[in-house]
Every structure is written in C-alpha cells, then in structure tokens.
Amino acid sequence: EQYGKQDVLVATDCLYISQSVYPLFETANELLEKTGLFLFVNSYPWVCPTEMVLDIATEFGFDCFDDELWYHDDDREKKKHPVRVFRRRKEV
C-alpha cells in the first residue's frame, strides 16, 4: 500500500520450482495497475514449463501474445529466453 500500484513489473529468472508460479502471478495481480505491463523472462523452462506459466497467468486474467515476444539480439534466431509481455485481459 505504501507505494501504490505499479505501471510496469519485471520478473526474470525467479521461478526455480513450479510451485512458485501461482504466487508470482498472485503478487503481480496485486501490484500492477489495470493497464500495466508485466515483463517476464523464464530462463529455466524445464523447471517451470511455459504452458504452466501461461495457464496460471490466464487464471489471473493476464494475456500474453506471441507477436509481442521480445528477444535479446543474441537469442533472437534461436528464440531463446523471450521476454513475455503480460497484459490484463480487456473487459468486454
């Protein structure tokens, strides 16, 4: 409460066990403004598979689209370690 909601949250290399995915999105959900961005890099997808991350993100109302993936220049061709941009699902 002291710092309020945030416009941008960044999380990188913070998932070392699959059980931490849910608390990560629970925290992002609490801290992020409705129109904010959550930038996420998972360098260890063998520990926390991407599908699991995307499924839990969806539970919290976040969407991530492949056309918004960002790559470091060294990783672009290999499509390795993308920065995923999560946005809250738009209300209909």
mmCIF file of N, CA and C in Angstrom:
data_model
loop_
_atom_site.group_PDB
_atom_site.id
_atom_site.type_symbol
_atom_site.label_atom_id
_atom_site.label_comp_id
_atom_site.label_asym_id
_atom_site.label_seq_id
_atom_site.Cartn_x
_atom_site.Cartn_y
_atom_site.Cartn_z
ATOM 1 N N GLU A 1 0.803 -1.185 0.000
ATOM 2 C CA GLU A 1 0.000 0.000 0.000
ATOM 3 C C GLU A 1 0.858 1.266 0.000
ATOM 4 N N GLN A 2 2.002 1.211 0.610
ATOM 5 C CA GLN A 2 2.833 2.394 0.746
ATOM 6 C C GLN A 2 3.212 2.985 -0.606
ATOM 7 N N TYR A 3 3.489 2.144 -1.598
ATOM 8 C CA TYR A 3 3.948 2.629 -2.902
ATOM 9 C C TYR A 3 2.868 2.580 -3.974
ATOM 10 N N GLY A 4 1.719 2.069 -3.658
ATOM 11 C CA GLY A 4 0.626 2.027 -4.614
ATOM 12 C C GLY A 4 0.825 0.989 -5.704
ATOM 13 N N LYS A 5 -0.052 1.043 -6.691
ATOM 14 C CA LYS A 5 0.016 0.126 -7.840
ATOM 15 C C LYS A 5 1.108 0.596 -8.801
ATOM 16 N N GLN A 6 1.653 -0.337 -9.561
ATOM 17 C CA GLN A 6 2.760 -0.049 -10.465
ATOM 18 C C GLN A 6 2.325 -0.161 -11.921
ATOM 19 N N ASP A 7 2.962 0.644 -12.794
ATOM 20 C CA ASP A 7 2.683 0.590 -14.232
ATOM 21 C C ASP A 7 3.406 -0.565 -14.913
ATOM 22 N N VAL A 8 4.596 -0.895 -14.411
ATOM 23 C CA VAL A 8 5.411 -1.956 -15.004
ATOM 24 C C VAL A 8 6.029 -2.786 -13.890
ATOM 25 N N LEU A 9 5.956 -4.104 -14.048
ATOM 26 C CA LEU A 9 6.649 -5.040 -13.169
ATOM 27 C C LEU A 9 7.573 -5.879 -14.035
ATOM 28 N N VAL A 10 8.752 -6.186 -13.517
ATOM 29 C CA VAL A 10 9.725 -7.005 -14.232
ATOM 30 C C VAL A 10 10.109 -8.180 -13.340
ATOM 31 N N ALA A 11 10.061 -9.380 -13.908
ATOM 32 C CA ALA A 11 10.488 -10.582 -13.188
ATOM 33 C C ALA A 11 11.340 -11.416 -14.135
ATOM 34 N N THR A 12 12.527 -11.733 -13.696
ATOM 35 C CA THR A 12 13.402 -12.552 -14.531
ATOM 36 C C THR A 12 14.114 -13.592 -13.676
ATOM 37 N N ASP A 13 14.146 -14.801 -14.183
ATOM 38 C CA ASP A 13 14.848 -15.903 -13.520
ATOM 39 C C ASP A 13 14.443 -16.053 -12.059
ATOM 40 N N CYS A 14 13.149 -15.976 -11.797
ATOM 41 C CA CYS A 14 12.673 -16.049 -10.411
ATOM 42 C C CYS A 14 11.880 -17.326 -10.131
ATOM 43 N N LEU A 15 11.743 -18.187 -11.122
ATOM 44 C CA LEU A 15 10.991 -19.426 -10.929
ATOM 45 C C LEU A 15 11.953 -20.617 -10.924
ATOM 46 N N TYR A 16 12.218 -21.131 -9.734
ATOM 47 C CA TYR A 16 13.125 -22.271 -9.607
ATOM 48 C C TYR A 16 12.377 -23.551 -9.276
ATOM 49 N N ILE A 17 11.118 -23.405 -8.891
ATOM 50 C CA ILE A 17 10.242 -24.552 -8.656
ATOM 51 C C ILE A 17 8.864 -24.199 -9.210
ATOM 52 N N SER A 18 8.171 -25.176 -9.706
ATOM 53 C CA SER A 18 6.876 -24.914 -10.341
ATOM 54 C C SER A 18 5.850 -24.359 -9.355
ATOM 55 N N GLN A 19 5.999 -24.659 -8.075
ATOM 56 C CA GLN A 19 5.049 -24.176 -7.079
ATOM 57 C C GLN A 19 5.106 -22.656 -6.899
ATOM 58 N N SER A 20 6.111 -21.994 -7.437
ATOM 59 C CA SER A 20 6.228 -20.544 -7.256
ATOM 60 C C SER A 20 5.523 -19.745 -8.351
ATOM 61 N N VAL A 21 4.992 -20.409 -9.377
ATOM 62 C CA VAL A 21 4.319 -19.691 -10.466
ATOM 63 C C VAL A 21 3.048 -19.012 -9.957
ATOM 64 N N TYR A 22 2.243 -19.732 -9.225
ATOM 65 C CA TYR A 22 0.983 -19.162 -8.723
ATOM 66 C C TYR A 22 1.229 -17.931 -7.840
ATOM 67 N N PRO A 23 2.120 -18.023 -6.831
ATOM 68 C CA PRO A 23 2.384 -16.837 -6.008
ATOM 69 C C PRO A 23 2.959 -15.665 -6.807
ATOM 70 N N LEU A 24 3.725 -15.948 -7.850
ATOM 71 C CA LEU A 24 4.266 -14.872 -8.681
ATOM 72 C C LEU A 24 3.132 -14.069 -9.322
ATOM 73 N N PHE A 25 2.167 -14.747 -9.917
ATOM 74 C CA PHE A 25 1.054 -14.049 -10.563
ATOM 75 C C PHE A 25 0.071 -13.477 -9.549
ATOM 76 N N GLU A 26 -0.021 -14.088 -8.405
ATOM 77 C CA GLU A 26 -0.830 -13.520 -7.333
ATOM 78 C C GLU A 26 -0.252 -12.152 -6.928
ATOM 79 N N THR A 27 1.065 -12.084 -6.813
ATOM 80 C CA THR A 27 1.746 -10.838 -6.461
ATOM 81 C C THR A 27 1.605 -9.809 -7.580
ATOM 82 N N ALA A 28 1.836 -10.235 -8.825
ATOM 83 C CA ALA A 28 1.698 -9.324 -9.965
ATOM 84 C C ALA A 28 0.278 -8.765 -10.027
ATOM 85 N N ASN A 29 -0.681 -9.603 -9.779
ATOM 86 C CA ASN A 29 -2.079 -9.179 -9.805
ATOM 87 C C ASN A 29 -2.351 -8.089 -8.771
ATOM 88 N N GLU A 30 -1.754 -8.203 -7.618
ATOM 89 C CA GLU A 30 -1.958 -7.227 -6.544
ATOM 90 C C GLU A 30 -1.213 -5.920 -6.794
ATOM 91 N N LEU A 31 -0.028 -5.998 -7.390
ATOM 92 C CA LEU A 31 0.825 -4.814 -7.512
ATOM 93 C C LEU A 31 0.640 -4.012 -8.794
ATOM 94 N N LEU A 32 0.059 -4.615 -9.814
ATOM 95 C CA LEU A 32 0.016 -3.995 -11.134
ATOM 96 C C LEU A 32 -1.257 -3.178 -11.361
ATOM 97 N N GLU A 33 -1.068 -1.992 -11.947
ATOM 98 C CA GLU A 33 -2.206 -1.176 -12.381
ATOM 99 C C GLU A 33 -3.033 -1.960 -13.397
ATOM 100 N N LYS A 34 -4.282 -1.600 -13.556
ATOM 101 C CA LYS A 34 -5.157 -2.297 -14.526
ATOM 102 C C LYS A 34 -4.603 -2.258 -15.941
ATOM 103 N N THR A 35 -3.940 -1.166 -16.324
ATOM 104 C CA THR A 35 -3.391 -1.030 -17.678
ATOM 105 C C THR A 35 -1.884 -1.295 -17.720
ATOM 106 N N GLY A 36 -1.341 -1.827 -16.626
ATOM 107 C CA GLY A 36 0.103 -2.038 -16.535
ATOM 108 C C GLY A 36 0.598 -3.235 -17.329
ATOM 109 N N LEU A 37 1.923 -3.326 -17.422
ATOM 110 C CA LEU A 37 2.597 -4.423 -18.112
ATOM 111 C C LEU A 37 3.410 -5.240 -17.122
ATOM 112 N N PHE A 38 3.399 -6.547 -17.303
ATOM 113 C CA PHE A 38 4.230 -7.440 -16.517
ATOM 114 C C PHE A 38 5.199 -8.097 -17.486
ATOM 115 N N LEU A 39 6.478 -7.753 -17.383
ATOM 116 C CA LEU A 39 7.517 -8.303 -18.259
ATOM 117 C C LEU A 39 8.173 -9.471 -17.530
ATOM 118 N N PHE A 40 8.242 -10.617 -18.207
ATOM 119 C CA PHE A 40 8.665 -11.851 -17.548
ATOM 120 C C PHE A 40 9.611 -12.649 -18.440
ATOM 121 N N VAL A 41 10.720 -13.108 -17.858
ATOM 122 C CA VAL A 41 11.661 -13.992 -18.555
ATOM 123 C C VAL A 41 11.816 -15.248 -17.722
ATOM 124 N N ASN A 42 11.646 -16.391 -18.359
ATOM 125 C CA ASN A 42 11.838 -17.682 -17.699
ATOM 126 C C ASN A 42 12.995 -18.397 -18.378
ATOM 127 N N SER A 43 14.178 -18.290 -17.797
ATOM 128 C CA SER A 43 15.363 -18.927 -18.383
ATOM 129 C C SER A 43 15.441 -20.414 -18.077
ATOM 130 N N TYR A 44 14.522 -20.909 -17.249
ATOM 131 C CA TYR A 44 14.553 -22.317 -16.855
ATOM 132 C C TYR A 44 13.229 -23.007 -17.179
ATOM 133 N N PRO A 45 12.837 -23.057 -18.464
ATOM 134 C CA PRO A 45 11.532 -23.634 -18.794
ATOM 135 C C PRO A 45 11.429 -25.131 -18.505
ATOM 136 N N TRP A 46 12.537 -25.796 -18.273
ATOM 137 C CA TRP A 46 12.475 -27.216 -17.930
ATOM 138 C C TRP A 46 12.030 -27.386 -16.473
ATOM 139 N N VAL A 47 12.153 -26.329 -15.659
ATOM 140 C CA VAL A 47 11.694 -26.373 -14.273
ATOM 141 C C VAL A 47 10.231 -25.929 -14.194
ATOM 142 N N CYS A 48 9.927 -24.842 -14.862
ATOM 143 C CA CYS A 48 8.562 -24.291 -14.894
ATOM 144 C C CYS A 48 8.159 -24.137 -16.352
ATOM 145 N N PRO A 49 7.513 -25.145 -16.915
ATOM 146 C CA PRO A 49 7.169 -25.111 -18.338
ATOM 147 C C PRO A 49 6.337 -23.879 -18.712
ATOM 148 N N THR A 50 6.587 -23.380 -19.899
ATOM 149 C CA THR A 50 5.903 -22.188 -20.393
ATOM 150 C C THR A 50 4.393 -22.351 -20.358
ATOM 151 N N GLU A 51 3.892 -23.515 -20.741
ATOM 152 C CA GLU A 51 2.438 -23.735 -20.738
ATOM 153 C C GLU A 51 1.853 -23.570 -19.344
ATOM 154 N N MET A 52 2.574 -24.022 -18.335
ATOM 155 C CA MET A 52 2.102 -23.867 -16.957
ATOM 156 C C MET A 52 2.040 -22.379 -16.598
ATOM 157 N N VAL A 53 3.066 -21.636 -16.961
ATOM 158 C CA VAL A 53 3.108 -20.196 -16.679
ATOM 159 C C VAL A 53 1.936 -19.502 -17.367
ATOM 160 N N LEU A 54 1.706 -19.826 -18.633
ATOM 161 C CA LEU A 54 0.621 -19.191 -19.390
ATOM 162 C C LEU A 54 -0.749 -19.558 -18.818
ATOM 163 N N ASP A 55 -0.917 -20.806 -18.406
ATOM 164 C CA ASP A 55 -2.195 -21.242 -17.825
ATOM 165 C C ASP A 55 -2.499 -20.494 -16.525
ATOM 166 N N ILE A 56 -1.498 -20.368 -15.676
ATOM 167 C CA ILE A 56 -1.716 -19.676 -14.403
ATOM 168 C C ILE A 56 -1.925 -18.182 -14.637
ATOM 169 N N ALA A 57 -1.200 -17.620 -15.575
ATOM 170 C CA ALA A 57 -1.409 -16.202 -15.924
ATOM 171 C C ALA A 57 -2.859 -15.974 -16.349
ATOM 172 N N THR A 58 -3.389 -16.891 -17.139
ATOM 173 C CA THR A 58 -4.769 -16.793 -17.606
ATOM 174 C C THR A 58 -5.750 -16.836 -16.440
ATOM 175 N N GLU A 59 -5.459 -17.666 -15.429
ATOM 176 C CA GLU A 59 -6.315 -17.730 -14.240
ATOM 177 C C GLU A 59 -6.442 -16.366 -13.566
ATOM 178 N N PHE A 60 -5.381 -15.579 -13.630
ATOM 179 C CA PHE A 60 -5.372 -14.254 -13.005
ATOM 180 C C PHE A 60 -5.797 -13.145 -13.960
ATOM 181 N N GLY A 61 -6.245 -13.518 -15.153
ATOM 182 C CA GLY A 61 -6.755 -12.519 -16.085
ATOM 183 C C GLY A 61 -5.703 -11.855 -16.951
ATOM 184 N N PHE A 62 -4.533 -12.491 -17.094
ATOM 185 C CA PHE A 62 -3.470 -11.946 -17.937
ATOM 186 C C PHE A 62 -3.426 -12.670 -19.270
ATOM 187 N N ASP A 63 -3.108 -11.921 -20.319
ATOM 188 C CA ASP A 63 -2.882 -12.490 -21.645
ATOM 189 C C ASP A 63 -1.456 -12.192 -22.071
ATOM 190 N N CYS A 64 -0.907 -13.070 -22.887
ATOM 191 C CA CYS A 64 0.434 -12.904 -23.455
ATOM 192 C C CYS A 64 0.351 -13.401 -24.890
ATOM 193 N N PHE A 65 0.812 -12.577 -25.827
ATOM 194 C CA PHE A 65 0.700 -12.922 -27.235
ATOM 195 C C PHE A 65 2.076 -13.117 -27.852
ATOM 196 N N ASP A 66 2.203 -14.157 -28.677
ATOM 197 C CA ASP A 66 3.486 -14.463 -29.297
ATOM 198 C C ASP A 66 4.033 -13.322 -30.146
ATOM 199 N N ASP A 67 3.155 -12.500 -30.715
ATOM 200 C CA ASP A 67 3.644 -11.406 -31.553
ATOM 201 C C ASP A 67 4.245 -10.264 -30.719
ATOM 202 N N GLU A 68 4.178 -10.383 -29.395
ATOM 203 C CA GLU A 68 4.771 -9.375 -28.513
ATOM 204 C C GLU A 68 6.026 -9.869 -27.812
ATOM 205 N N LEU A 69 6.523 -11.048 -28.168
ATOM 206 C CA LEU A 69 7.733 -11.560 -27.530
ATOM 207 C C LEU A 69 8.924 -10.699 -27.919
ATOM 208 N N TRP A 70 9.764 -10.394 -26.939
ATOM 209 C CA TRP A 70 10.990 -9.636 -27.193
ATOM 210 C C TRP A 70 12.170 -10.563 -26.960
ATOM 211 N N TYR A 71 13.214 -10.401 -27.779
ATOM 212 C CA TYR A 71 14.421 -11.212 -27.633
ATOM 213 C C TYR A 71 15.648 -10.324 -27.577
ATOM 214 N N HIS A 72 16.622 -10.741 -26.793
ATOM 215 C CA HIS A 72 17.933 -10.113 -26.853
ATOM 216 C C HIS A 72 18.525 -10.477 -28.211
ATOM 217 N N ASP A 73 19.309 -9.599 -28.799
ATOM 218 C CA ASP A 73 19.847 -9.846 -30.140
ATOM 219 C C ASP A 73 20.527 -11.204 -30.264
ATOM 220 N N ASP A 74 21.251 -11.646 -29.240
ATOM 221 C CA ASP A 74 21.952 -12.927 -29.304
ATOM 222 C C ASP A 74 21.001 -14.114 -29.292
ATOM 223 N N ASP A 75 19.805 -13.931 -28.806
ATOM 224 C CA ASP A 75 18.844 -15.020 -28.664
ATOM 225 C C ASP A 75 17.759 -15.028 -29.741
ATOM 226 N N ARG A 76 17.713 -13.998 -30.559
ATOM 227 C CA ARG A 76 16.611 -13.826 -31.499
ATOM 228 C C ARG A 76 16.456 -15.013 -32.461
ATOM 229 N N GLU A 77 17.536 -15.438 -33.098
ATOM 230 C CA GLU A 77 17.424 -16.527 -34.081
ATOM 231 C C GLU A 77 17.060 -17.855 -33.429
ATOM 232 N N LYS A 78 17.566 -18.092 -32.247
ATOM 233 C CA LYS A 78 17.289 -19.344 -31.548
ATOM 234 C C LYS A 78 15.951 -19.306 -30.817
ATOM 235 N N LYS A 79 15.352 -18.109 -30.753
ATOM 236 C CA LYS A 79 14.108 -17.904 -29.999
ATOM 237 C C LYS A 79 14.261 -18.415 -28.569
ATOM 238 N N LYS A 80 15.378 -18.019 -27.985
ATOM 239 C CA LYS A 80 15.752 -18.459 -26.647
ATOM 240 C C LYS A 80 15.513 -17.327 -25.650
ATOM 241 N N HIS A 81 14.981 -17.631 -24.507
ATOM 242 C CA HIS A 81 14.765 -16.680 -23.414
ATOM 243 C C HIS A 81 13.967 -15.451 -23.826
ATOM 244 N N PRO A 82 12.763 -15.630 -24.328
ATOM 245 C CA PRO A 82 11.968 -14.448 -24.700
ATOM 246 C C PRO A 82 11.503 -13.662 -23.478
ATOM 247 N N VAL A 83 11.360 -12.379 -23.671
ATOM 248 C CA VAL A 83 10.692 -11.543 -22.671
ATOM 249 C C VAL A 83 9.212 -11.583 -23.033
ATOM 250 N N ARG A 84 8.425 -12.128 -22.139
ATOM 251 C CA ARG A 84 6.982 -12.212 -22.371
ATOM 252 C C ARG A 84 6.318 -10.978 -21.776
ATOM 253 N N VAL A 85 5.415 -10.404 -22.540
ATOM 254 C CA VAL A 85 4.693 -9.212 -22.099
ATOM 255 C C VAL A 85 3.275 -9.640 -21.716
ATOM 256 N N PHE A 86 2.993 -9.573 -20.433
ATOM 257 C CA PHE A 86 1.651 -9.922 -19.954
ATOM 258 C C PHE A 86 0.849 -8.636 -19.747
ATOM 259 N N ARG A 87 -0.362 -8.661 -20.238
ATOM 260 C CA ARG A 87 -1.317 -7.552 -20.063
ATOM 261 C C ARG A 87 -2.591 -8.138 -19.481
ATOM 262 N N ARG A 88 -3.276 -7.336 -18.738
ATOM 263 C CA ARG A 88 -4.578 -7.802 -18.229
ATOM 264 C C ARG A 88 -5.556 -7.954 -19.395
ATOM 265 N N ARG A 89 -6.350 -8.973 -19.323
ATOM 266 C CA ARG A 89 -7.376 -9.214 -20.344
ATOM 267 C C ARG A 89 -8.331 -8.029 -20.348
ATOM 268 N N LYS A 90 -8.660 -7.558 -21.536
ATOM 269 C CA LYS A 90 -9.578 -6.427 -21.659
ATOM 270 C C LYS A 90 -10.985 -6.874 -21.328
ATOM 271 N N GLU A 91 -11.670 -6.036 -20.581
ATOM 272 C CA GLU A 91 -13.065 -6.304 -20.247
ATOM 273 C C GLU A 91 -13.925 -6.117 -21.488
ATOM 274 N N VAL A 92 -14.902 -6.984 -21.654
ATOM 275 C CA VAL A 92 -15.801 -6.889 -22.813
ATOM 276 C C VAL A 92 -17.021 -6.112 -22.447
#
